[in-house]
mmCIF file of C-alpha atoms and ligand atoms in Angstrom:
data_model
loop_
_atom_site.group_PDB
_atom_site.id
_atom_site.type_symbol
_atom_site.label_atom_id
_atom_site.label_comp_id
_atom_site.label_asym_id
_atom_site.label_seq_id
_atom_site.Cartn_x
_atom_site.Cartn_y
_atom_site.Cartn_z
ATOM 1 C CA UNK M 297 -12.563 19.201 1.136
ATOM 2 C CA UNK M 298 -15.295 19.457 -1.426
ATOM 3 C CA UNK M 299 -15.302 16.714 -3.728
ATOM 4 C CA UNK M 300 -13.624 18.733 -7.096
ATOM 5 C CA UNK M 301 -11.039 20.229 -5.207
ATOM 6 C CA UNK M 302 -9.525 16.602 -5.533
ATOM 7 C CA UNK M 303 -7.792 18.093 -8.489
ATOM 8 C CA UNK M 304 -5.785 20.726 -7.105
ATOM 9 C CA UNK M 305 -4.930 18.239 -4.231
ATOM 10 C CA UNK M 306 -3.664 15.663 -6.537
ATOM 11 C CA UNK M 307 -1.772 18.474 -8.665
ATOM 12 C CA UNK M 308 -0.166 20.013 -5.120
ATOM 13 C CA UNK M 309 0.583 16.424 -4.064
ATOM 14 C CA UNK M 310 2.548 15.056 -7.048
ATOM 15 C CA UNK M 311 4.648 18.259 -6.828
ATOM 16 C CA UNK M 312 5.235 17.492 -2.979
ATOM 17 C CA UNK M 313 5.666 13.800 -3.550
ATOM 18 C CA UNK M 314 9.123 15.054 -4.993
ATOM 19 C CA UNK M 315 10.688 15.471 -2.197
ATOM 20 C CA UNK M 316 9.486 12.563 0.030
ATOM 21 C CA UNK M 317 10.985 9.125 0.395
ATOM 22 C CA UNK M 318 8.903 6.817 -2.135
ATOM 23 C CA UNK M 319 6.982 4.247 -0.329
ATOM 24 C CA UNK M 320 9.018 0.715 0.008
ATOM 25 C CA UNK M 321 6.323 -1.102 -2.327
ATOM 26 C CA UNK M 322 6.687 1.107 -4.885
ATOM 27 C CA UNK M 323 9.898 1.184 -5.116
ATOM 28 C CA UNK M 324 9.575 -2.827 -5.900
ATOM 29 C CA UNK M 325 7.384 -2.255 -8.314
ATOM 30 C CA UNK M 326 9.322 0.185 -10.169
ATOM 31 C CA UNK M 327 12.734 -1.898 -10.137
ATOM 32 C CA UNK M 328 11.778 -4.268 -12.540
ATOM 33 C CA UNK M 329 8.598 -5.239 -10.039
ATOM 34 C CA UNK M 330 6.860 -8.451 -11.287
ATOM 35 C CA UNK M 331 3.303 -8.622 -9.716
ATOM 36 C CA UNK M 332 4.489 -11.382 -7.566
ATOM 37 C CA UNK M 333 7.191 -9.771 -5.883
ATOM 38 C CA UNK M 334 5.010 -6.773 -5.265
ATOM 39 C CA UNK M 335 2.627 -9.386 -4.025
ATOM 40 C CA UNK M 336 5.044 -10.705 -1.626
ATOM 41 C CA UNK M 337 6.893 -7.491 -0.548
ATOM 42 C CA UNK M 338 2.885 -5.972 0.214
ATOM 43 C CA UNK M 339 2.820 -9.142 2.777
ATOM 44 C CA UNK M 340 6.154 -8.221 4.009
ATOM 45 C CA UNK M 341 4.893 -4.656 4.127
ATOM 46 C CA UNK M 342 2.010 -5.211 6.422
ATOM 47 C CA UNK M 343 2.676 -4.011 10.009
ATOM 48 C CA UNK M 344 6.020 -3.181 9.462
ATOM 49 C CA UNK M 345 8.052 -0.026 9.157
ATOM 50 C CA UNK M 346 8.761 1.149 5.358
ATOM 51 C CA UNK M 347 12.802 0.739 5.793
ATOM 52 C CA UNK M 348 12.246 -2.574 7.366
ATOM 53 C CA UNK M 349 10.398 -3.997 4.038
ATOM 54 C CA UNK M 350 12.960 -2.545 1.851
ATOM 55 C CA UNK M 351 15.848 -4.379 3.292
ATOM 56 C CA UNK M 352 13.609 -7.799 4.091
ATOM 57 C CA UNK M 353 12.604 -7.731 0.707
ATOM 58 C CA UNK M 354 15.594 -6.973 -0.892
ATOM 59 C CA UNK M 355 17.142 -9.887 1.065
ATOM 60 C CA UNK M 356 14.529 -12.546 -0.036
ATOM 61 C CA UNK M 357 14.716 -11.181 -3.783
ATOM 62 C CA UNK M 358 18.244 -11.550 -3.694
ATOM 63 C CA UNK M 359 17.845 -15.164 -3.324
ATOM 64 C CA UNK M 360 14.517 -16.328 -5.219
ATOM 65 C CA UNK M 361 12.386 -13.496 -7.465
ATOM 66 C CA UNK M 362 9.647 -16.411 -8.851
ATOM 67 C CA UNK M 363 7.015 -18.957 -7.643
ATOM 68 C CA UNK M 364 9.290 -21.739 -8.201
ATOM 69 C CA UNK M 365 12.086 -20.801 -6.476
ATOM 70 C CA UNK M 366 10.497 -19.082 -3.184
ATOM 71 C CA UNK M 367 8.495 -22.497 -3.163
ATOM 72 C CA UNK M 368 11.884 -24.260 -2.681
ATOM 73 C CA UNK M 369 12.539 -22.350 0.115
ATOM 74 C CA UNK M 370 11.611 -23.519 3.408
ATOM 75 C CA UNK M 371 9.436 -21.611 5.653
ATOM 76 C CA UNK M 372 12.229 -20.956 8.547
ATOM 77 C CA UNK M 373 14.570 -19.816 5.991
ATOM 78 C CA UNK M 374 12.151 -17.234 4.776
ATOM 79 C CA UNK M 375 11.394 -16.203 8.226
ATOM 80 C CA UNK M 376 15.039 -15.644 8.804
ATOM 81 C CA UNK M 377 15.795 -13.831 5.370
ATOM 82 C CA UNK M 378 12.521 -11.177 6.205
ATOM 83 C CA UNK M 379 12.968 -11.079 10.136
ATOM 84 C CA UNK M 380 12.540 -8.452 11.897
ATOM 85 C CA UNK M 381 9.342 -7.518 9.849
ATOM 86 C CA UNK M 382 6.130 -7.821 11.878
ATOM 87 C CA UNK M 383 4.841 -11.240 12.568
ATOM 88 C CA UNK M 384 7.569 -12.664 10.136
ATOM 89 C CA UNK M 385 7.211 -16.179 11.202
ATOM 90 C CA UNK M 386 3.397 -16.144 9.843
ATOM 91 C CA UNK M 387 4.219 -14.141 7.076
ATOM 92 C CA UNK M 388 6.891 -16.730 6.122
ATOM 93 C CA UNK M 389 4.555 -19.634 6.195
ATOM 94 C CA UNK M 390 2.320 -17.712 4.173
ATOM 95 C CA UNK M 391 4.718 -16.711 1.746
ATOM 96 C CA UNK M 392 5.958 -20.479 1.207
ATOM 97 C CA UNK M 393 2.366 -21.672 0.888
ATOM 98 C CA UNK M 394 1.291 -18.937 -1.475
ATOM 99 C CA UNK M 395 4.160 -19.667 -3.436
ATOM 100 C CA UNK M 396 3.619 -23.446 -4.016
ATOM 101 C CA UNK M 397 0.095 -22.780 -4.591
ATOM 102 C CA UNK M 398 0.738 -20.605 -7.551
ATOM 103 C CA UNK M 399 3.155 -23.446 -8.940
ATOM 104 C CA UNK M 400 0.522 -25.703 -8.259
ATOM 105 C CA UNK M 401 -2.470 -24.112 -9.642
ATOM 106 C CA UNK M 402 -1.740 -21.357 -11.411
ATOM 107 C CA UNK M 403 1.020 -22.453 -13.649
ATOM 108 C CA UNK M 404 3.695 -19.823 -11.507
ATOM 109 C CA UNK M 405 1.589 -17.201 -12.627
ATOM 110 C CA UNK M 406 -0.061 -14.503 -10.209
ATOM 111 C CA UNK M 407 -3.727 -13.800 -11.326
ATOM 112 C CA UNK M 408 -4.674 -10.557 -12.133
ATOM 113 C CA UNK M 409 -7.907 -10.533 -10.962
ATOM 114 C CA UNK M 410 -9.133 -9.247 -7.141
ATOM 115 C CA UNK M 411 -11.581 -12.240 -6.326
ATOM 116 C CA UNK M 412 -8.748 -14.463 -7.466
ATOM 117 C CA UNK M 413 -6.264 -12.894 -5.164
ATOM 118 C CA UNK M 414 -8.495 -12.543 -2.011
ATOM 119 C CA UNK M 415 -8.706 -16.509 -2.461
ATOM 120 C CA UNK M 416 -4.797 -16.738 -1.111
ATOM 121 C CA UNK M 417 -4.462 -16.783 2.528
ATOM 122 C CA UNK M 418 -3.053 -13.335 4.468
ATOM 123 C CA UNK M 419 -4.020 -11.670 1.048
ATOM 124 C CA UNK M 420 -6.857 -9.198 2.108
ATOM 125 C CA UNK M 421 -8.400 -6.165 0.394
ATOM 126 C CA UNK M 422 -5.582 -3.887 0.482
ATOM 127 C CA UNK M 423 -2.627 -6.284 -0.726
ATOM 128 C CA UNK M 424 -4.827 -7.536 -3.385
ATOM 129 C CA UNK M 425 -5.635 -3.507 -4.539
ATOM 130 C CA UNK M 426 -2.052 -2.964 -4.820
ATOM 131 C CA UNK M 427 -1.393 -6.297 -6.581
ATOM 132 C CA UNK M 428 -3.801 -5.116 -9.118
ATOM 133 C CA UNK M 429 -2.772 -1.149 -9.336
ATOM 134 C CA UNK M 430 1.007 -1.603 -9.198
ATOM 135 C CA UNK M 431 1.637 -5.096 -10.626
ATOM 136 C CA UNK M 432 -0.387 -5.058 -12.967
ATOM 137 C CA UNK M 433 -1.617 -1.554 -13.830
ATOM 138 C CA UNK M 434 -5.058 -2.148 -13.908
ATOM 139 C CA UNK M 435 -7.719 0.008 -11.558
ATOM 140 C CA UNK M 436 -7.902 -0.483 -7.931
ATOM 141 C CA UNK M 437 -8.059 1.628 -4.867
ATOM 142 C CA UNK M 438 -5.739 0.479 -2.407
ATOM 143 C CA UNK M 439 -6.609 1.871 0.854
ATOM 144 C CA UNK M 440 -4.341 1.252 4.090
ATOM 145 C CA UNK M 441 -4.133 3.356 7.299
ATOM 146 C CA UNK M 442 -2.881 6.371 5.528
ATOM 147 C CA UNK M 443 -5.432 6.502 2.391
ATOM 148 C CA UNK M 444 -8.381 6.014 5.354
ATOM 149 C CA UNK M 445 -6.941 8.499 8.069
ATOM 150 C CA UNK M 446 -6.239 11.271 5.280
ATOM 151 C CA UNK M 447 -9.185 11.098 3.145
ATOM 152 C CA UNK M 448 -11.547 11.470 6.238
ATOM 153 C CA UNK M 449 -9.051 13.885 7.885
ATOM 154 C CA UNK M 450 -9.366 16.378 4.618
ATOM 155 C CA UNK M 451 -13.450 15.855 4.591
ATOM 156 C CA UNK M 452 -13.625 13.889 1.273
ATOM 157 C CA UNK M 453 -15.019 11.237 2.881
ATOM 158 C CA UNK M 454 -16.619 10.170 6.216
ATOM 159 C CA UNK M 455 -16.228 6.744 7.119
ATOM 160 C CA UNK M 456 -15.453 4.444 9.847
ATOM 161 C CA UNK M 457 -12.970 1.587 8.446
ATOM 162 C CA UNK M 458 -10.772 1.364 4.974
ATOM 163 C CA UNK M 459 -13.153 -1.035 3.613
ATOM 164 C CA UNK M 460 -16.202 1.505 3.730
ATOM 165 C CA UNK M 461 -13.504 3.910 2.356
ATOM 166 C CA UNK M 462 -12.324 2.094 -0.113
ATOM 167 C CA UNK M 463 -16.249 1.749 -1.276
ATOM 168 C CA UNK M 464 -16.839 5.315 -0.887
ATOM 169 C CA UNK M 465 -13.908 6.309 -3.110
ATOM 170 C CA UNK M 466 -14.668 3.846 -5.810
ATOM 171 C CA UNK M 467 -17.923 5.714 -6.020
ATOM 172 C CA UNK M 468 -16.461 9.255 -5.892
ATOM 173 C CA UNK M 469 -12.545 9.416 -6.868
ATOM 174 C CA UNK M 470 -12.277 10.124 -10.553
ATOM 175 C CA UNK M 471 -10.314 7.114 -12.122
ATOM 176 C CA UNK M 472 -7.596 8.824 -13.474
ATOM 177 C CA UNK M 473 -6.470 8.821 -9.648
ATOM 178 C CA UNK M 474 -7.325 5.537 -8.384
ATOM 179 C CA UNK M 475 -3.958 3.716 -9.253
ATOM 180 C CA UNK M 476 -1.672 6.739 -7.775
ATOM 181 C CA UNK M 477 -3.964 7.847 -4.737
ATOM 182 C CA UNK M 478 -2.047 5.176 -2.623
ATOM 183 C CA UNK M 479 1.080 6.163 -3.632
ATOM 184 C CA UNK M 480 0.703 9.556 -3.061
ATOM 185 C CA UNK M 481 -1.374 9.671 0.271
ATOM 186 C CA UNK M 482 1.427 6.992 1.663
ATOM 187 C CA UNK M 483 4.443 9.306 1.334
ATOM 188 C CA UNK M 484 1.991 12.127 2.113
ATOM 189 C CA UNK M 485 1.195 10.348 5.468
ATOM 190 C CA UNK M 486 4.726 8.868 6.329
ATOM 191 C CA UNK M 487 6.167 12.337 5.615
ATOM 192 C CA UNK M 488 3.634 15.371 6.812
ATOM 193 C CA UNK M 489 0.411 14.171 7.549
ATOM 194 C CA UNK M 490 1.140 12.199 10.387
ATOM 195 C CA UNK M 491 -1.075 10.124 12.816
ATOM 196 C CA UNK M 492 -0.313 11.690 15.619
ATOM 197 C CA UNK M 493 0.727 15.797 15.189
ATOM 198 C CA UNK M 494 -0.184 16.516 11.309
ATOM 199 C CA UNK M 495 2.863 19.368 10.228
ATOM 200 C CA UNK M 496 -0.780 21.719 9.711
ATOM 201 C CA UNK M 497 1.253 24.891 10.039
ATOM 202 C CA UNK M 498 3.221 24.182 7.087
ATOM 203 C CA UNK M 499 1.152 22.189 4.898
ATOM 204 C CA UNK M 500 0.617 23.193 0.966
ATOM 205 C CA UNK M 501 -3.184 21.567 1.301
ATOM 206 C CA UNK M 502 -4.298 23.178 4.461
ATOM 207 C CA UNK M 503 -6.698 26.086 2.563
ATOM 208 C CA UNK M 504 -8.752 23.083 1.181
ATOM 209 C CA UNK M 505 -8.473 20.770 4.097
ATOM 210 C CA UNK M 506 -11.180 20.636 6.530
ATOM 211 C CA UNK M 507 -8.968 19.106 9.344
ATOM 212 C CA UNK M 508 -11.849 16.590 10.636
ATOM 213 C CA UNK M 509 -10.948 15.026 13.950
ATOM 214 C CA UNK M 510 -7.310 16.721 13.972
ATOM 215 C CA UNK M 511 -6.985 17.667 17.869
ATOM 216 C CA UNK M 512 -3.202 18.717 17.954
ATOM 217 C CA UNK M 513 -1.005 19.512 15.405
ATOM 218 C CA UNK M 514 2.424 21.218 14.454
HETATM 219 FE FE1 LIG C 1849 -2.934 17.033 7.047
HETATM 220 FE FE2 LIG C 1849 -2.918 19.249 8.422
HETATM 221 FE FE3 LIG C 1849 -2.403 19.360 5.950
HETATM 222 FE FE4 LIG C 1849 -5.281 18.787 6.520
HETATM 223 S S1 LIG C 1849 -3.826 20.684 6.971
HETATM 224 S S2 LIG C 1849 -3.756 17.744 4.941
HETATM 225 S S3 LIG C 1849 -4.419 17.666 8.682
HETATM 226 S S4 LIG C 1849 -1.192 17.965 7.692
#
């Protein structure tokens, strides 16, 4: 895909997106999601299927939705609430510590700053970018496995890992698409351009996709 074809790509995907399942963290953000709730659901979502993330987040938020209230729940109880999310015990510890730190050091307010967010244990670039974009509506590019894979398949970037993809996208992707690129490509990756055997024969962006590295497809 040539760099200037990004505009048609996004236009087509916005239309297709309407028929796909919305990513779990996006749903949290759209349903009165505070930056704190986006942060917590993003931590739960790491290495976890979307339907599990949605239910685990809902169970925790039914009990507590702020740093103060979550900090008052023992880590064991958080683990029970977010089970069977991947690494649920580790995540529960991280959520408990992070909530306590927000209360003690940040006046219970999630900082809207990448560097500050990256200081929290369990918060990597993917989570920090998602809190910036979905939680605060600030510029950021959240590159997860779907964004990395699809941008490379299209031939829009040639990179080895998500960190490198984020760096290249920050210099190449028009700013108007930064916030929504994650949402569009996660939905596209989950519903159509799958990691294994993507649906190339019935793909609305096939004409502009270079299909780099695609060996088997449907
Ligand atoms: Fe993905 Fe295939 Fe469509 Fe390219 S043509 S975007 S590899 S499904």
